[in-house]
Short mmCIF file of C-alpha atoms in Angstrom, two decimals:
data_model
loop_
_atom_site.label_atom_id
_atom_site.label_comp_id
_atom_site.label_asym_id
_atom_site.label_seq_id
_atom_site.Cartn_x
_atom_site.Cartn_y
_atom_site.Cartn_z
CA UNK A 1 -1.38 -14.86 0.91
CA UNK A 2 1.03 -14.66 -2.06
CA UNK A 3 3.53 -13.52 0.10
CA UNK A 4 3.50 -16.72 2.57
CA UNK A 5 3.55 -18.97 -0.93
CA UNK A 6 6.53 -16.96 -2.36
CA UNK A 7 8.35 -17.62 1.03
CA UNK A 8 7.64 -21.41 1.18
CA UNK A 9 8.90 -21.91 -2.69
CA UNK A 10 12.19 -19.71 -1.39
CA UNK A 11 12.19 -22.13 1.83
CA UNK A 12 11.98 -25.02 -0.82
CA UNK A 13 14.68 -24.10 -3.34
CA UNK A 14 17.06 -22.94 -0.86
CA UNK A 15 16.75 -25.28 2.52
CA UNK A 16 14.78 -27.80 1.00
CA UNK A 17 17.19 -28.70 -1.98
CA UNK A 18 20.52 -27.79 0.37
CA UNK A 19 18.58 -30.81 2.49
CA UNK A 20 18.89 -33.45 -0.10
CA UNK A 21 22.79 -34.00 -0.03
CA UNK A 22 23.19 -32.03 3.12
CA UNK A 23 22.24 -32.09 6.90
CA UNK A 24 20.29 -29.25 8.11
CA UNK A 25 21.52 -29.40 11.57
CA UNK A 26 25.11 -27.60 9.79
CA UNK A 27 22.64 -24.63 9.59
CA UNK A 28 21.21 -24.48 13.00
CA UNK A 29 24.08 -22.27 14.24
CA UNK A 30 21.90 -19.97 16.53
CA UNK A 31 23.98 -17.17 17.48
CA UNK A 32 24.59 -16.17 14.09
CA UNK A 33 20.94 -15.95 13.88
CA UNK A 34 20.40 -13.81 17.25
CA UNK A 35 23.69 -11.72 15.25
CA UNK A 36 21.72 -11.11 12.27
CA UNK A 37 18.50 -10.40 14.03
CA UNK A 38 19.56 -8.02 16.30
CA UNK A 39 21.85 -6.22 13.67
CA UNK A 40 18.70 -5.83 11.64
CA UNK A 41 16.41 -4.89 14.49
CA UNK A 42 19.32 -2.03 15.27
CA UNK A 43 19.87 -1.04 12.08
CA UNK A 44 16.14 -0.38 11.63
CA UNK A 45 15.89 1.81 15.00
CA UNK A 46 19.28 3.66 14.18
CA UNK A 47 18.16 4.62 10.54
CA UNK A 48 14.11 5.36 11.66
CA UNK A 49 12.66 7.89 13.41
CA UNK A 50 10.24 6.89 16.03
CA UNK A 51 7.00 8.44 13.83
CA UNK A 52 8.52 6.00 10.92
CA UNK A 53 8.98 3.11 12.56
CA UNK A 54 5.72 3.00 14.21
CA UNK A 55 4.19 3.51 10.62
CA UNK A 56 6.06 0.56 8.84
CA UNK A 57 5.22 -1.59 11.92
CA UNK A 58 1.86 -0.85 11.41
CA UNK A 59 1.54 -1.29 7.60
CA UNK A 60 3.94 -4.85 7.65
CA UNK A 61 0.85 -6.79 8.50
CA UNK A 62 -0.90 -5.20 5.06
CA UNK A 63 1.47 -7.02 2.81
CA UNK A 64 -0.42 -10.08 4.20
CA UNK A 65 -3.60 -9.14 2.91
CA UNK A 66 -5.43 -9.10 -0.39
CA UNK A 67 -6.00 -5.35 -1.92
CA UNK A 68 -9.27 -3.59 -1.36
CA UNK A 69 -8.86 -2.07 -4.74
CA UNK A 70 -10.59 -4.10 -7.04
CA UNK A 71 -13.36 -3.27 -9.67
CA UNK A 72 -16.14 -3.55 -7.55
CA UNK A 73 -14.41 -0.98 -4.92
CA UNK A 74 -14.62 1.07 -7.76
CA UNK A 75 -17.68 0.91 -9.21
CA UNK A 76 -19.19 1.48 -5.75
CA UNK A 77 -16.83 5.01 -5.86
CA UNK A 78 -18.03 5.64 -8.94
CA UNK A 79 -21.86 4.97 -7.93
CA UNK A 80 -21.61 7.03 -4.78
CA UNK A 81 -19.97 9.72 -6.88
CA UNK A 82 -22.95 10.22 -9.18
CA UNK A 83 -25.31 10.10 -6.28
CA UNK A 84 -23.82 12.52 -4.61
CA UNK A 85 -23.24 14.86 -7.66
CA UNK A 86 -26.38 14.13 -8.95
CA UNK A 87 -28.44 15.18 -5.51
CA UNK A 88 -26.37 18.48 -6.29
CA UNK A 89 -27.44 18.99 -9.83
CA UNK A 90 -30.70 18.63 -8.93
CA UNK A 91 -31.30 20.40 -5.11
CA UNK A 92 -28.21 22.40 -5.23
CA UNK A 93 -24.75 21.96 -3.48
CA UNK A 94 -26.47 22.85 -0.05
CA UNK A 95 -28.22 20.31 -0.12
CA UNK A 96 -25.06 17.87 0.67
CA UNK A 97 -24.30 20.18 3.59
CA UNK A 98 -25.17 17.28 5.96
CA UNK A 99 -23.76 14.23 4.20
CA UNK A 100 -20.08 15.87 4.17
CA UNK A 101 -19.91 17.24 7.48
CA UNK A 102 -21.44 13.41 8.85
CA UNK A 103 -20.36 10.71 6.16
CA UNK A 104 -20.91 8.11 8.52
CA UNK A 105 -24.34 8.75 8.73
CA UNK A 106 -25.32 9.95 5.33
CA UNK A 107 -27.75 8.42 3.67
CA UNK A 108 -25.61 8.15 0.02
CA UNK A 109 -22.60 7.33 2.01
CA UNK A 110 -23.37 4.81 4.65
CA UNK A 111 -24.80 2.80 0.91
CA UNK A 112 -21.07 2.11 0.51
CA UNK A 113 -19.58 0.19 3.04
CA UNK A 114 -16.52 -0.75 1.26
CA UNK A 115 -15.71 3.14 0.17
CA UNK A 116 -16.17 4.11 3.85
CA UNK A 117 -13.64 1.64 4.79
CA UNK A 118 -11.15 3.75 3.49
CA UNK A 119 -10.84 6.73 5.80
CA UNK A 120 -8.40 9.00 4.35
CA UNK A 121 -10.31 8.56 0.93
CA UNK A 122 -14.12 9.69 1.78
CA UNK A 123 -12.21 12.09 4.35
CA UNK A 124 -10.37 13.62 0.70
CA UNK A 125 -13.44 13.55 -0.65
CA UNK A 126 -15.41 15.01 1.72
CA UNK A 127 -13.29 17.99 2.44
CA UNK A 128 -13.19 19.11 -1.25
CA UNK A 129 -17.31 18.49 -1.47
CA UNK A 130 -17.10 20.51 1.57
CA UNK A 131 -14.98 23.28 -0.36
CA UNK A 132 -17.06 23.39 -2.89
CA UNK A 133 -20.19 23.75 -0.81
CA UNK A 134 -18.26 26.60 0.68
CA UNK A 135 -18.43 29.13 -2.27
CA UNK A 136 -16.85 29.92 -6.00
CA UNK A 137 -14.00 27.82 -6.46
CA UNK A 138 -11.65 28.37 -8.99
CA UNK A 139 -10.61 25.06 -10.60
CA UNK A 140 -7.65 25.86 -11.43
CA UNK A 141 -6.46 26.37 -7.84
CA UNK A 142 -8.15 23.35 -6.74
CA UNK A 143 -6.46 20.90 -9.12
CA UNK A 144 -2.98 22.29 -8.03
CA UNK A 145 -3.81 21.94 -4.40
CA UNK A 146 -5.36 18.21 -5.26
CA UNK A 147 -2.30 17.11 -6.85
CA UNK A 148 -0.04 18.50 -3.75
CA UNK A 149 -2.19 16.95 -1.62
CA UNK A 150 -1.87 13.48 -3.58
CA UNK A 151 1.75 13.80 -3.30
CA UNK A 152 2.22 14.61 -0.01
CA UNK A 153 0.13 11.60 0.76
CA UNK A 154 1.85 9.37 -1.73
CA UNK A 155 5.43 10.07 0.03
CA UNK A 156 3.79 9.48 3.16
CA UNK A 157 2.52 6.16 2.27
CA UNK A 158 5.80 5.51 0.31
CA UNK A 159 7.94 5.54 3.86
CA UNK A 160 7.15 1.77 5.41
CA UNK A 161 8.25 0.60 1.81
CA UNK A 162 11.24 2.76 2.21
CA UNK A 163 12.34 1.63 5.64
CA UNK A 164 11.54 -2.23 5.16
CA UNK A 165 13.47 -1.36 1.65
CA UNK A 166 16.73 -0.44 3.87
CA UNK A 167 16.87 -3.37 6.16
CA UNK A 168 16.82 -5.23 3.56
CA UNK A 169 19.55 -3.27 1.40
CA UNK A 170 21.83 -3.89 4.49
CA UNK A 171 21.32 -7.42 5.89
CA UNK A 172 24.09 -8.88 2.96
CA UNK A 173 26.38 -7.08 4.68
CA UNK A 174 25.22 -7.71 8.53
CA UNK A 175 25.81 -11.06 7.39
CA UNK A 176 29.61 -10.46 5.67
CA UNK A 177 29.63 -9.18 9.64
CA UNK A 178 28.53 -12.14 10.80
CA UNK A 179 30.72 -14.73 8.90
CA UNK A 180 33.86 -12.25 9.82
CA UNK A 181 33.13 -12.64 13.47
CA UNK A 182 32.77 -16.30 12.62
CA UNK A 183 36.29 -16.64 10.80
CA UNK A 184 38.26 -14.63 13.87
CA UNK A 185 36.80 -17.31 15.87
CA UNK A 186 38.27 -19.64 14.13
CA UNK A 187 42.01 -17.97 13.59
CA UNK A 188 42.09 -18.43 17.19
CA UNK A 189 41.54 -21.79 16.94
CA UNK A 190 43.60 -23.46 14.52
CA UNK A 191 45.42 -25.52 16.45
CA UNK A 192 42.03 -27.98 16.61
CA UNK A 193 41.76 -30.85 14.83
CA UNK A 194 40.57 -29.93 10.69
CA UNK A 195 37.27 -31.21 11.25
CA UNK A 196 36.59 -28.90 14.35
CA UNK A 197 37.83 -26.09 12.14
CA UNK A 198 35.93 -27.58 9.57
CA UNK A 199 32.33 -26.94 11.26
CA UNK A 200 33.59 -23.63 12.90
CA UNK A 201 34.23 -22.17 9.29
CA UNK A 202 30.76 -23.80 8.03
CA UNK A 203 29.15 -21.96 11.37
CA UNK A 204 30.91 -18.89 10.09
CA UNK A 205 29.40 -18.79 6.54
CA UNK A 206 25.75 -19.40 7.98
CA UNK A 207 25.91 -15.55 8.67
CA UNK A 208 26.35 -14.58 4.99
CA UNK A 209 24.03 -17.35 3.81
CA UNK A 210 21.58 -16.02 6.54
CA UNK A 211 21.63 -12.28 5.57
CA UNK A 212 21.56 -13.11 1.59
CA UNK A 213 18.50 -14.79 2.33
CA UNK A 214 16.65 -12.79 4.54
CA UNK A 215 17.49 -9.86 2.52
CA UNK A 216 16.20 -10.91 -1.03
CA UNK A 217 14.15 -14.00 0.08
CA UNK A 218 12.15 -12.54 3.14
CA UNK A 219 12.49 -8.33 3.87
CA UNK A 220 12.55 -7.07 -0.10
CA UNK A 221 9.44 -9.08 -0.89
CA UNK A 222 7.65 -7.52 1.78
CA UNK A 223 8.97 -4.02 0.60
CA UNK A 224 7.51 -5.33 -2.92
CA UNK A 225 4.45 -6.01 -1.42
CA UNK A 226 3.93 -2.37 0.33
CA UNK A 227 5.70 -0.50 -2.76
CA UNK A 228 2.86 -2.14 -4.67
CA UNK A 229 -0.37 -1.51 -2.53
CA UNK A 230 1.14 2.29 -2.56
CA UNK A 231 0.53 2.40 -5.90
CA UNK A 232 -2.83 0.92 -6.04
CA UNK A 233 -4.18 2.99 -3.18
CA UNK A 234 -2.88 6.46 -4.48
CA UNK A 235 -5.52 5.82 -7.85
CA UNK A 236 -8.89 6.22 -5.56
CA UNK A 237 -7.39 9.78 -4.78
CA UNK A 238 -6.87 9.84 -9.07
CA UNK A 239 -10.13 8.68 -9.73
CA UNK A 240 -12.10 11.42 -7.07
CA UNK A 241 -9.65 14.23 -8.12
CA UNK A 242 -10.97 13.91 -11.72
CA UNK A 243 -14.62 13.16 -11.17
CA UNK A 244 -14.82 16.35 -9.18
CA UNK A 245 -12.66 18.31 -11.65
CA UNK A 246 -15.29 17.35 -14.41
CA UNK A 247 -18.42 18.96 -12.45
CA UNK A 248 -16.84 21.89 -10.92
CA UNK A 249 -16.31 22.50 -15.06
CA UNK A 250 -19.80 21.88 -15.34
CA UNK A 251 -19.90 18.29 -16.92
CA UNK A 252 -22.80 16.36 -15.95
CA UNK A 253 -22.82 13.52 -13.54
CA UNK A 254 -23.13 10.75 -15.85
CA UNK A 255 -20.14 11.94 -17.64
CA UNK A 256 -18.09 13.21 -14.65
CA UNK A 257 -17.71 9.87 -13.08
CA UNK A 258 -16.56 8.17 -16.89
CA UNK A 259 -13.80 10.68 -15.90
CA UNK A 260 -13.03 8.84 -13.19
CA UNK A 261 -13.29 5.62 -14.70
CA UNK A 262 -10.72 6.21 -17.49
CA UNK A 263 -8.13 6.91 -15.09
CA UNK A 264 -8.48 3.46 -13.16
CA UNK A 265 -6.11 1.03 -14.37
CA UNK A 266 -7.35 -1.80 -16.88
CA UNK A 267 -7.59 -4.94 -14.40
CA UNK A 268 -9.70 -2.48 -12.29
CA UNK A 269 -11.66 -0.94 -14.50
CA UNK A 270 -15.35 -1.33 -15.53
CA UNK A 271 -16.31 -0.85 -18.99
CA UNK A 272 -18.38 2.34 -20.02
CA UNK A 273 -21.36 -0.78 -20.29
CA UNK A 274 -21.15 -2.35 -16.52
CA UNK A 275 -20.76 1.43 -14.93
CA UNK A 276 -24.19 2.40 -16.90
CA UNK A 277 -26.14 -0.73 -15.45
CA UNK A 278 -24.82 -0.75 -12.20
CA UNK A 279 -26.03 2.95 -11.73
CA UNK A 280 -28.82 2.39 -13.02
CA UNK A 281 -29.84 -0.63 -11.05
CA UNK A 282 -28.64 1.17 -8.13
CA UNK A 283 -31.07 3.62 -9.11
CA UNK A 284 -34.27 1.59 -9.50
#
């Protein structure tokens, strides 16, 4: 939604005040805009591989929509986190057996509709529960494959940013492109009269105006935007890392999922206070 507000105050400033001593139909020059779009939809293809560009297509459509990751995303982690560590602290790590290898219909999980939402989450989690149902694990080991795993997925994640990043890096000078085919046109037409040549050479510098705009007014918000939810997704793969770390090294649930909660960042995260109650009323 902030996205869709930033572009209608950049539609104001730039259009709307051009519009008060100028006339907007100088601007409606549209093959300078089929130019621009089709240099940007072929620079995009040229510089992507099909796997990439089917994954920033998909995630474009995110940077219209709020975050999942708020506080009470978290606290529900958290809460599901000591359930399920604290059903193995008291009936043994067996005794999860069936809520890893069927999240979906686990009794602890299925509590947590808004964790479950986020597949490759629970499916993190549940393959290191399911590790350390497994056998002995040395934590050590598992902490270094964790954080290889995080950043694997992290540069994974990072690639739509990348790519919308590039188009965007490039459209200033699809426009430059633009406005030079614009200004040949012209050269081969100065014998018209100097207002002719006048709106020819305005036509031609609609192109640079066009890809200045799109560039840091439309495309590198929306690689803001995805840059951005990166970062805030990659901390629920933080917060589990630690909160498992802690009981494999034999902390007790109540203290292994304050782990977690230290690592959240502050606009996120519950106090020591709200975590307590909410377990507890979750509890009974």
């Amino acid at each position: 939604m902030l996205l869709i507000v930033g572009y209608v105050i950049i539609l104001a400033a730039s259009v709307g005040t051009y519009a008060v001593h100028g006339s907007l139909a100088a601007l409606w020059v549209p093959l300078e805009y089929l130019a621009i779009i089709g240099l940007m939809i072929g620079g995009f293809v040229a510089s992507n591989t099909g796997r990439s560009m089917k994954a920033t297509l998909k995630a474009i459509p995110s940077a219209l929509k709020g975050s999942p990751y708020n506080k009470a995303m978290y606290m529900d982690l958290l809460a599901m986190m000591y359930e399920i560590l604290a059903k193995v602290r008291k009936e043994g790590l067996m005794s999860i057996e069936n809520d890893v290898e069927n999240p979906e219909s686990s009794p602890i999980f299925s509590k947590y509709p808004s964790v479950m939402a986020d597949h490759h989450a629970v499916e993190f989690l549940t393959d290191y529960l399911r590790m350390m149902v497994g056998g002995n694990l040395n934590a050590f080991e598992i902490e270094n494959l964790m954080d290889m795993e995080i950043e694997t997925h992290h540069a994974e994640a990072h690639g739509p940013a990348h790519a919308v990043a590039k188009v965007g890096d490039a459209l200033p000078a699809f426009g430059i492109v633009v406005a030079v085919m614009g200004v040949v046109n012209v050269m081969g037409s100065v014998g018209e009269p100097p207002a002719v040549l006048g709106k020819m050479i305005g036509g031609a510098l609609v192109g640079t105006f066009l890809g200045i705009l799109l560039s840091y007014g439309f495309v590198q918000p929306i690689a803001g935007q995805l840059e951005q939810k990166v970062e805030e997704g990659g901390k629920i793969y933080q917060c589990i890392k630690v909160v498992l770390l802690a009981s494999m090294n034999g902390y007790a649930p109540q203290v292994a999922v304050e782990f977690g909660r230290k690592v959240l960042f502050s606009t996120d995260r519950p106090t020591f206070a709200e975590l307590e109650q909410d377990i507890k009323s979750r509890k009974g």
